Short mmCIF file of C-alpha atoms in Angstrom, two decimals:
data_model
loop_
_atom_site.label_atom_id
_atom_site.label_comp_id
_atom_site.label_asym_id
_atom_site.label_seq_id
_atom_site.Cartn_x
_atom_site.Cartn_y
_atom_site.Cartn_z
CA LEU A 1 -70.68 -70.51 3.65
CA GLY A 2 -67.25 -71.62 2.50
CA LEU A 3 -66.56 -75.46 2.28
CA LEU A 4 -62.76 -76.97 3.64
CA ALA A 5 -61.63 -79.75 1.75
CA ALA A 6 -58.93 -82.16 3.65
CA VAL A 7 -57.21 -84.59 0.85
CA LEU A 8 -55.45 -87.57 2.79
CA ALA A 9 -52.68 -89.35 1.21
CA ALA A 10 -51.64 -93.05 2.17
CA ALA A 11 -48.44 -93.83 1.53
CA CYS A 12 -46.37 -97.03 0.35
CA GLU A 13 -44.17 -98.49 3.26
CA PRO A 14 -40.78 -99.35 1.26
CA ALA A 15 -40.16 -103.51 1.20
CA PRO A 16 -37.55 -104.21 4.04
CA ALA A 17 -33.82 -104.31 2.80
CA GLU A 18 -31.93 -107.30 3.17
CA PRO A 19 -29.18 -107.05 6.53
CA ALA A 20 -25.93 -106.34 5.14
CA PRO A 21 -22.98 -108.62 6.08
CA ALA A 22 -21.55 -108.03 9.61
CA SER A 23 -18.56 -106.40 9.42
CA PRO A 24 -14.91 -108.27 10.85
CA PRO A 25 -13.73 -106.92 14.31
CA SER A 26 -11.41 -104.36 14.27
CA ALA A 27 -7.91 -105.61 15.06
CA GLU A 28 -7.30 -101.91 17.02
CA PRO A 29 -9.90 -99.92 18.31
CA ALA A 30 -9.90 -96.45 16.62
CA PRO A 31 -8.66 -93.70 18.44
CA PRO A 32 -11.16 -91.32 19.88
CA SER A 33 -11.87 -88.07 17.82
CA PRO A 34 -10.04 -84.85 18.86
CA PRO A 35 -12.73 -82.64 20.42
CA SER A 36 -14.18 -79.48 18.38
CA ALA A 37 -12.53 -76.25 18.20
CA GLU A 38 -15.97 -74.37 17.74
CA PRO A 39 -19.42 -76.12 19.00
CA ALA A 40 -21.33 -77.65 16.49
CA ALA A 41 -23.94 -75.41 14.23
CA SER A 42 -27.56 -76.14 15.03
CA THR A 43 -29.04 -78.19 12.89
CA SER A 44 -32.17 -76.31 12.42
CA ALA A 45 -32.12 -72.52 12.21
CA ARG A 46 -34.72 -70.65 15.62
CA ALA A 47 -37.62 -69.45 13.53
CA PRO A 48 -38.23 -65.61 14.06
CA ALA A 49 -40.95 -64.80 17.00
CA PRO A 50 -44.80 -64.01 15.04
CA GLU A 51 -45.53 -60.48 14.85
CA ALA A 52 -47.94 -59.86 17.40
CA PRO A 53 -51.50 -58.58 16.42
CA PRO A 54 -52.20 -55.16 16.81
CA ALA A 55 -54.21 -54.48 19.84
CA PRO A 56 -57.73 -53.62 20.06
CA PHE A 57 -58.64 -49.97 20.97
CA THR A 58 -61.07 -47.33 21.34
CA VAL A 59 -61.92 -43.89 20.12
CA GLY A 60 -64.39 -41.58 21.78
CA PHE A 61 -65.64 -38.15 20.93
CA VAL A 62 -67.73 -36.33 23.04
CA GLY A 63 -70.10 -33.06 22.08
CA ASP A 64 -69.90 -29.16 23.28
CA VAL A 65 -67.63 -28.66 26.28
CA CYS A 66 -68.11 -25.33 27.85
CA LEU A 67 -66.75 -24.59 31.03
CA SER A 68 -68.13 -21.35 31.98
CA LEU A 69 -70.57 -19.67 33.96
CA LEU A 70 -71.38 -21.48 36.91
CA VAL A 71 -68.68 -24.13 35.88
CA ALA A 72 -65.76 -21.64 35.89
CA HIS A 73 -67.01 -20.44 39.36
CA HIS A 74 -66.88 -23.54 41.22
CA LEU A 75 -63.62 -24.11 39.10
CA ASP A 76 -62.16 -21.03 40.10
CA ALA A 77 -62.94 -21.70 43.43
CA LEU A 78 -61.04 -24.89 43.34
CA ARG A 79 -58.25 -23.35 42.13
CA GLY A 80 -58.33 -20.74 45.01
CA GLY A 81 -57.94 -23.64 47.60
CA GLU A 82 -61.69 -23.44 48.40
CA THR A 83 -64.07 -26.51 48.89
CA PRO A 84 -67.64 -25.57 47.60
CA GLU A 85 -70.14 -27.43 48.98
CA GLY A 86 -70.64 -30.99 47.04
CA ILE A 87 -67.84 -30.11 44.20
CA ALA A 88 -64.82 -32.27 44.32
CA ARG A 89 -61.80 -31.95 43.04
CA ASP A 90 -62.41 -33.47 39.68
CA TYR A 91 -65.39 -31.56 38.83
CA PRO A 92 -67.07 -31.02 36.65
CA PHE A 93 -65.94 -34.70 35.68
CA THR A 94 -66.63 -36.25 38.63
CA HIS A 95 -69.52 -38.36 38.00
CA VAL A 96 -68.07 -39.65 34.57
CA GLY A 97 -64.35 -39.74 34.76
CA GLU A 98 -63.48 -43.16 35.04
CA GLU A 99 -65.24 -43.96 32.00
CA LEU A 100 -63.33 -40.86 30.07
CA ARG A 101 -59.82 -42.35 31.55
CA ALA A 102 -60.76 -45.55 29.47
CA VAL A 103 -60.93 -44.49 26.44
CA ASP A 104 -57.66 -45.21 24.49
CA LEU A 105 -58.27 -41.28 22.75
CA LEU A 106 -60.89 -38.97 23.63
CA VAL A 107 -61.86 -36.44 21.46
CA GLY A 108 -64.25 -33.36 22.60
CA ASN A 109 -65.21 -29.78 21.08
CA LEU A 110 -63.99 -27.02 23.44
CA GLU A 111 -66.46 -24.67 23.18
CA CYS A 112 -65.34 -21.87 25.11
CA VAL A 113 -61.82 -19.84 25.34
CA ALA A 114 -59.65 -20.93 27.57
CA SER A 115 -58.14 -17.92 28.64
CA LEU A 116 -59.03 -14.58 30.18
CA ALA A 117 -57.19 -12.53 27.49
CA GLY A 118 -59.01 -10.13 24.34
CA GLU A 119 -61.52 -7.82 24.44
CA VAL A 120 -65.19 -8.90 25.57
CA ASP A 121 -67.41 -8.71 22.48
CA THR A 122 -70.32 -6.41 22.06
CA TRP A 123 -73.34 -8.60 23.94
CA HIS A 124 -70.54 -9.40 26.86
CA ASN A 125 -70.03 -13.18 25.63
CA PRO A 126 -69.54 -15.21 29.00
CA PHE A 127 -68.14 -17.93 27.54
CA ARG A 128 -64.73 -18.26 28.69
CA CYS A 129 -62.61 -20.74 31.25
CA ALA A 130 -58.51 -19.63 32.48
CA ALA A 131 -58.81 -22.99 33.55
CA ALA A 132 -60.23 -25.16 30.83
CA PRO A 133 -56.93 -26.94 29.39
CA GLU A 134 -55.78 -28.65 32.76
CA VAL A 135 -58.99 -29.50 33.75
CA MET A 136 -59.90 -31.45 30.47
CA ARG A 137 -56.59 -32.97 30.22
CA GLU A 138 -56.40 -34.13 34.03
CA ALA A 139 -59.98 -35.40 33.08
CA GLY A 140 -58.60 -37.72 30.24
CA PHE A 141 -59.09 -35.78 27.09
CA ASP A 142 -56.25 -36.27 24.43
CA LEU A 143 -57.22 -34.29 21.51
CA VAL A 144 -59.83 -31.08 21.46
CA SER A 145 -61.62 -29.24 18.55
CA VAL A 146 -61.52 -25.65 18.77
CA ALA A 147 -62.89 -24.94 15.37
CA ASN A 148 -66.54 -23.59 16.60
CA ASN A 149 -68.63 -20.44 17.02
CA HIS A 150 -66.91 -19.29 20.13
CA THR A 151 -63.95 -19.39 20.36
CA LEU A 152 -63.37 -16.31 18.58
CA ASP A 153 -65.81 -14.63 21.25
CA PHE A 154 -63.06 -12.55 22.31
CA GLY A 155 -61.36 -11.69 19.20
CA ARG A 156 -58.15 -12.82 17.54
CA ALA A 157 -56.62 -12.07 20.51
CA GLY A 158 -58.46 -14.49 23.09
CA PHE A 159 -58.17 -16.97 20.04
CA ASP A 160 -54.37 -16.69 19.92
CA ALA A 161 -54.26 -16.42 24.06
CA MET A 162 -56.22 -19.32 24.28
CA ILE A 163 -53.64 -21.96 21.97
CA ARG A 164 -50.80 -20.63 23.69
CA ARG A 165 -52.93 -21.60 26.96
CA LEU A 166 -53.66 -25.35 25.61
CA ASP A 167 -49.98 -25.49 24.30
CA GLU A 168 -48.59 -24.71 27.59
CA ALA A 169 -50.93 -26.90 29.53
CA LYS A 170 -50.13 -29.77 26.75
CA LEU A 171 -53.80 -30.33 25.83
CA PRO A 172 -53.41 -30.88 22.06
CA HIS A 173 -55.78 -29.80 19.83
CA PHE A 174 -57.14 -28.91 16.18
CA GLY A 175 -58.81 -27.05 14.10
CA GLN A 176 -57.14 -23.65 14.43
CA GLU A 177 -55.96 -23.55 11.14
CA ASN A 178 -59.62 -23.42 9.80
CA MET A 179 -60.66 -21.17 12.40
CA ARG A 180 -57.31 -18.68 11.15
CA GLY A 181 -58.79 -19.29 7.57
CA VAL A 182 -55.74 -21.01 6.33
CA PRO A 183 -55.45 -24.67 4.95
CA GLN A 184 -55.54 -27.49 7.80
CA PRO A 185 -53.25 -30.40 7.83
CA VAL A 186 -54.68 -33.60 9.12
CA THR A 187 -53.86 -33.77 12.71
CA VAL A 188 -52.49 -37.59 13.10
CA ARG A 189 -52.30 -39.31 16.23
CA GLU A 190 -50.67 -43.32 16.51
CA VAL A 191 -52.38 -45.73 18.82
CA ALA A 192 -51.87 -49.39 18.81
CA GLY A 193 -49.41 -49.33 15.11
CA ARG A 194 -52.63 -47.36 13.48
CA ARG A 195 -52.34 -44.04 12.28
CA LEU A 196 -55.76 -42.06 13.04
CA GLY A 197 -56.20 -38.80 11.23
CA PHE A 198 -58.51 -35.96 12.64
CA LEU A 199 -60.07 -33.05 10.78
CA ALA A 200 -62.14 -30.15 12.39
CA TYR A 201 -64.16 -27.32 10.63
CA TYR A 202 -67.03 -25.07 11.41
CA VAL A 203 -69.81 -24.48 9.31
CA LEU A 204 -68.31 -25.78 5.97
CA PRO A 205 -70.77 -25.55 2.72
CA ASN A 206 -68.36 -26.79 0.39
CA PRO A 207 -66.50 -29.52 1.56
CA PRO A 208 -62.70 -29.32 1.66
CA LEU A 209 -62.65 -32.91 -0.25
CA ASP A 210 -58.97 -32.38 -1.54
CA ALA A 211 -57.76 -32.11 2.22
CA VAL A 212 -59.88 -35.13 3.04
CA ARG A 213 -58.30 -37.54 0.28
CA GLU A 214 -54.90 -35.80 0.65
CA ALA A 215 -55.21 -36.92 4.76
CA LYS A 216 -56.53 -40.40 3.87
CA GLY A 217 -53.74 -41.26 1.77
CA LYS A 218 -50.96 -40.28 5.51
CA VAL A 219 -53.68 -42.19 7.78
CA ASP A 220 -55.45 -45.74 8.11
CA LEU A 221 -58.76 -44.08 9.65
CA LEU A 222 -59.91 -40.62 9.22
CA PHE A 223 -62.18 -38.82 11.30
CA ALA A 224 -64.16 -35.70 10.19
CA PHE A 225 -65.16 -33.60 13.28
CA LEU A 226 -67.71 -31.01 11.92
CA HIS A 227 -69.28 -27.77 14.46
CA TRP A 228 -72.60 -27.26 11.79
CA GLY A 229 -76.07 -27.12 11.33
CA SER A 230 -79.19 -25.39 13.55
CA GLU A 231 -79.09 -25.20 17.11
CA GLY A 232 -81.91 -27.03 19.22
CA GLU A 233 -82.81 -29.29 15.92
CA THR A 234 -83.29 -32.72 16.98
CA ALA A 235 -82.69 -33.76 12.92
CA PRO A 236 -79.90 -32.58 10.58
CA LEU A 237 -80.24 -30.86 7.53
CA LEU A 238 -80.35 -31.99 3.93
CA LEU A 239 -77.08 -29.89 3.61
CA GLN A 240 -75.79 -31.67 6.45
CA ARG A 241 -76.62 -35.10 4.67
CA ARG A 242 -75.06 -34.33 1.53
CA LEU A 243 -72.10 -33.25 3.02
CA ALA A 244 -71.30 -36.25 5.04
CA ARG A 245 -71.89 -38.47 2.07
CA GLU A 246 -69.28 -36.37 0.00
CA LEU A 247 -67.10 -36.32 3.19
CA ILE A 248 -67.21 -40.03 3.29
CA ASP A 249 -67.22 -40.50 -0.56
CA ALA A 250 -63.81 -38.39 -0.09
CA GLY A 251 -62.20 -41.24 1.93
CA VAL A 252 -63.41 -39.70 6.13
CA ASP A 253 -64.24 -43.01 7.95
CA VAL A 254 -66.58 -41.52 10.37
CA VAL A 255 -68.16 -38.14 10.71
CA VAL A 256 -68.98 -36.57 14.14
CA GLY A 257 -71.24 -33.42 14.62
CA THR A 258 -71.53 -30.74 17.54
CA HIS A 259 -73.44 -27.61 17.65
CA ALA A 260 -76.79 -28.17 17.80
CA HIS A 261 -76.92 -28.74 22.04
CA VAL A 262 -79.20 -31.53 21.53
CA PRO A 263 -78.95 -35.34 20.60
CA GLN A 264 -79.27 -35.96 16.90
CA PRO A 265 -79.48 -39.03 14.84
CA VAL A 266 -77.27 -41.66 13.70
CA GLU A 267 -76.93 -42.02 9.74
CA TRP A 268 -75.01 -45.16 8.38
CA TYR A 269 -73.62 -44.53 4.91
CA GLN A 270 -71.64 -46.92 2.44
CA GLY A 271 -71.01 -49.02 5.39
CA LYS A 272 -69.49 -45.54 7.60
CA VAL A 273 -71.14 -43.63 10.59
CA VAL A 274 -72.18 -40.25 10.82
CA ALA A 275 -73.18 -38.98 14.45
CA TYR A 276 -74.85 -36.06 13.10
CA GLY A 277 -75.11 -34.09 16.55
CA LEU A 278 -74.07 -35.60 20.15
CA GLY A 279 -75.35 -33.03 21.94
CA ASN A 280 -73.65 -31.46 25.19
CA PHE A 281 -71.33 -32.86 27.46
CA VAL A 282 -70.51 -29.74 29.77
CA PHE A 283 -72.78 -26.88 29.42
CA SER A 284 -73.64 -24.34 32.01
CA GLY A 285 -76.68 -22.33 31.33
CA MET A 286 -78.13 -25.01 28.97
CA THR A 287 -80.25 -26.91 31.45
CA HIS A 288 -83.50 -25.62 30.65
CA THR A 289 -84.93 -28.37 28.88
CA GLU A 290 -84.78 -31.80 28.84
CA ARG A 291 -83.15 -32.08 25.48
CA HIS A 292 -80.43 -29.59 26.41
CA ARG A 293 -79.55 -31.21 29.41
CA THR A 294 -78.89 -34.69 27.33
CA GLY A 295 -75.79 -35.72 25.13
CA ASP A 296 -73.89 -38.66 23.77
CA MET A 297 -70.95 -40.38 23.69
CA LEU A 298 -69.71 -42.18 20.85
CA LEU A 299 -67.54 -44.64 20.97
CA VAL A 300 -65.34 -46.39 17.74
CA ASP A 301 -63.97 -49.57 18.70
CA ILE A 302 -61.56 -50.67 15.92
CA ALA A 303 -60.51 -54.29 15.89
CA PRO A 304 -57.38 -56.15 15.26
CA ASP A 305 -58.19 -56.30 11.40
CA GLY A 306 -59.46 -52.96 11.17
CA GLY A 307 -63.18 -53.63 11.42
CA LEU A 308 -65.04 -50.80 13.12
CA ALA A 309 -67.99 -51.13 15.52
CA HIS A 310 -69.63 -48.23 17.16
CA ARG A 311 -71.61 -47.94 20.59
CA MET A 312 -72.92 -44.55 22.03
CA ALA A 313 -73.60 -43.79 25.90
CA ARG A 314 -75.82 -41.18 27.05
CA ILE A 315 -75.23 -39.06 29.66
CA ARG A 316 -77.83 -36.04 31.83
CA LEU A 317 -76.45 -32.50 32.50
CA GLU A 318 -76.59 -31.46 36.21
CA PRO A 319 -78.75 -27.98 36.99
CA ASP A 320 -74.75 -26.74 37.41
CA GLY A 321 -74.08 -28.30 33.81
CA ALA A 322 -71.74 -31.11 34.78
CA PRO A 323 -72.57 -34.67 33.32
CA ARG A 324 -73.97 -37.09 35.20
CA TRP A 325 -74.78 -41.00 33.05
CA VAL A 326 -77.88 -42.04 32.15
CA HIS A 327 -76.47 -45.37 30.61
CA GLY A 328 -73.28 -46.87 29.11
CA PRO A 329 -72.60 -47.89 25.78
CA GLU A 330 -74.85 -49.29 23.31
CA PRO A 331 -73.94 -51.11 20.28
CA ILE A 332 -75.18 -49.23 17.06
CA ALA A 333 -76.76 -51.24 15.05
CA PRO A 334 -76.22 -51.27 11.09
CA PRO A 335 -78.68 -50.95 8.75
CA PRO A 336 -80.57 -53.84 7.60
CA GLU A 337 -78.59 -56.04 5.12
CA GLY A 338 -78.69 -54.12 1.33
CA THR A 339 -80.00 -50.91 2.65
CA SER A 340 -77.33 -47.84 1.69
CA ALA A 341 -78.40 -45.25 4.82
CA ALA A 342 -80.45 -45.35 7.92
CA LEU A 343 -81.31 -42.88 10.51
CA ALA A 344 -81.48 -43.68 13.69
CA SER A 345 -82.40 -41.73 16.56
CA LEU A 346 -80.70 -42.22 19.56
CA SER A 347 -83.07 -39.80 21.51
CA PRO A 348 -85.69 -40.68 24.17
#
């Protein structure tokens, strides 16, 4: 604890001066001074108003959002003017929409093709939904990653058509360069006067550390959104842990993972958080086990001084794949002092 010392100094009072002799009365009163042509200048300049401190804000991340199968069927019915029984206009985010829209910047993994273009692959993959861009934008999503193993299910034509649909719907996206095999520039969003950078990658055994370092020089905070690991596994691979540490050492502030379809632990490394797997957030056809029906939302709270706090909320998928809250955000406690890394499972 620092100690604050205050030093008090006593000033000496000067001795009173002898009174000056009175001036003799003037024979005639002095003429009045003429009015000034200009107003007298203020004796003290007005101090500039202090700058308002940066406002706190929150960045939220959710896992795999696949608006296909039964979810797509209900959305198509709503778009056609029908009202399926038990389906609201804000489906499938009916039970979580208020909390999603309260987040200052919401990011998710769009794990389906948001277009009906392109050729169906050899195993007739059903993971696509033409209504996805508008539905996610209206739900409060500000940025979606397209770097995953399903956005190319309908070939390059389907992928390119999806990117056009996202642009038409004014739903910002990132990670498309990674899927096209070209260098990825950092995606920058400004919130409360701070520049936030986002990079999205799909399965990278060799991390793009040079790209991370370059991106870090352009932003205040850098987030890496990775589609990685093994499906159905509740723990990260050793390769993932090594990759996460290399990214943080290169300048990433928060690492967020998807793809496992089940929640995975959170790890602290060098004071930074790695959320290895957020599980599913909307996914029809992924409700066959309790683990697959469970997902998380990571909230990163940025304080005015730039400090970070982390919270996690939990959802459970309904039988049709729509989310409903299990519990609200709970703090992610840092490891004990002096511990550089610790794994904490947030699974039931």
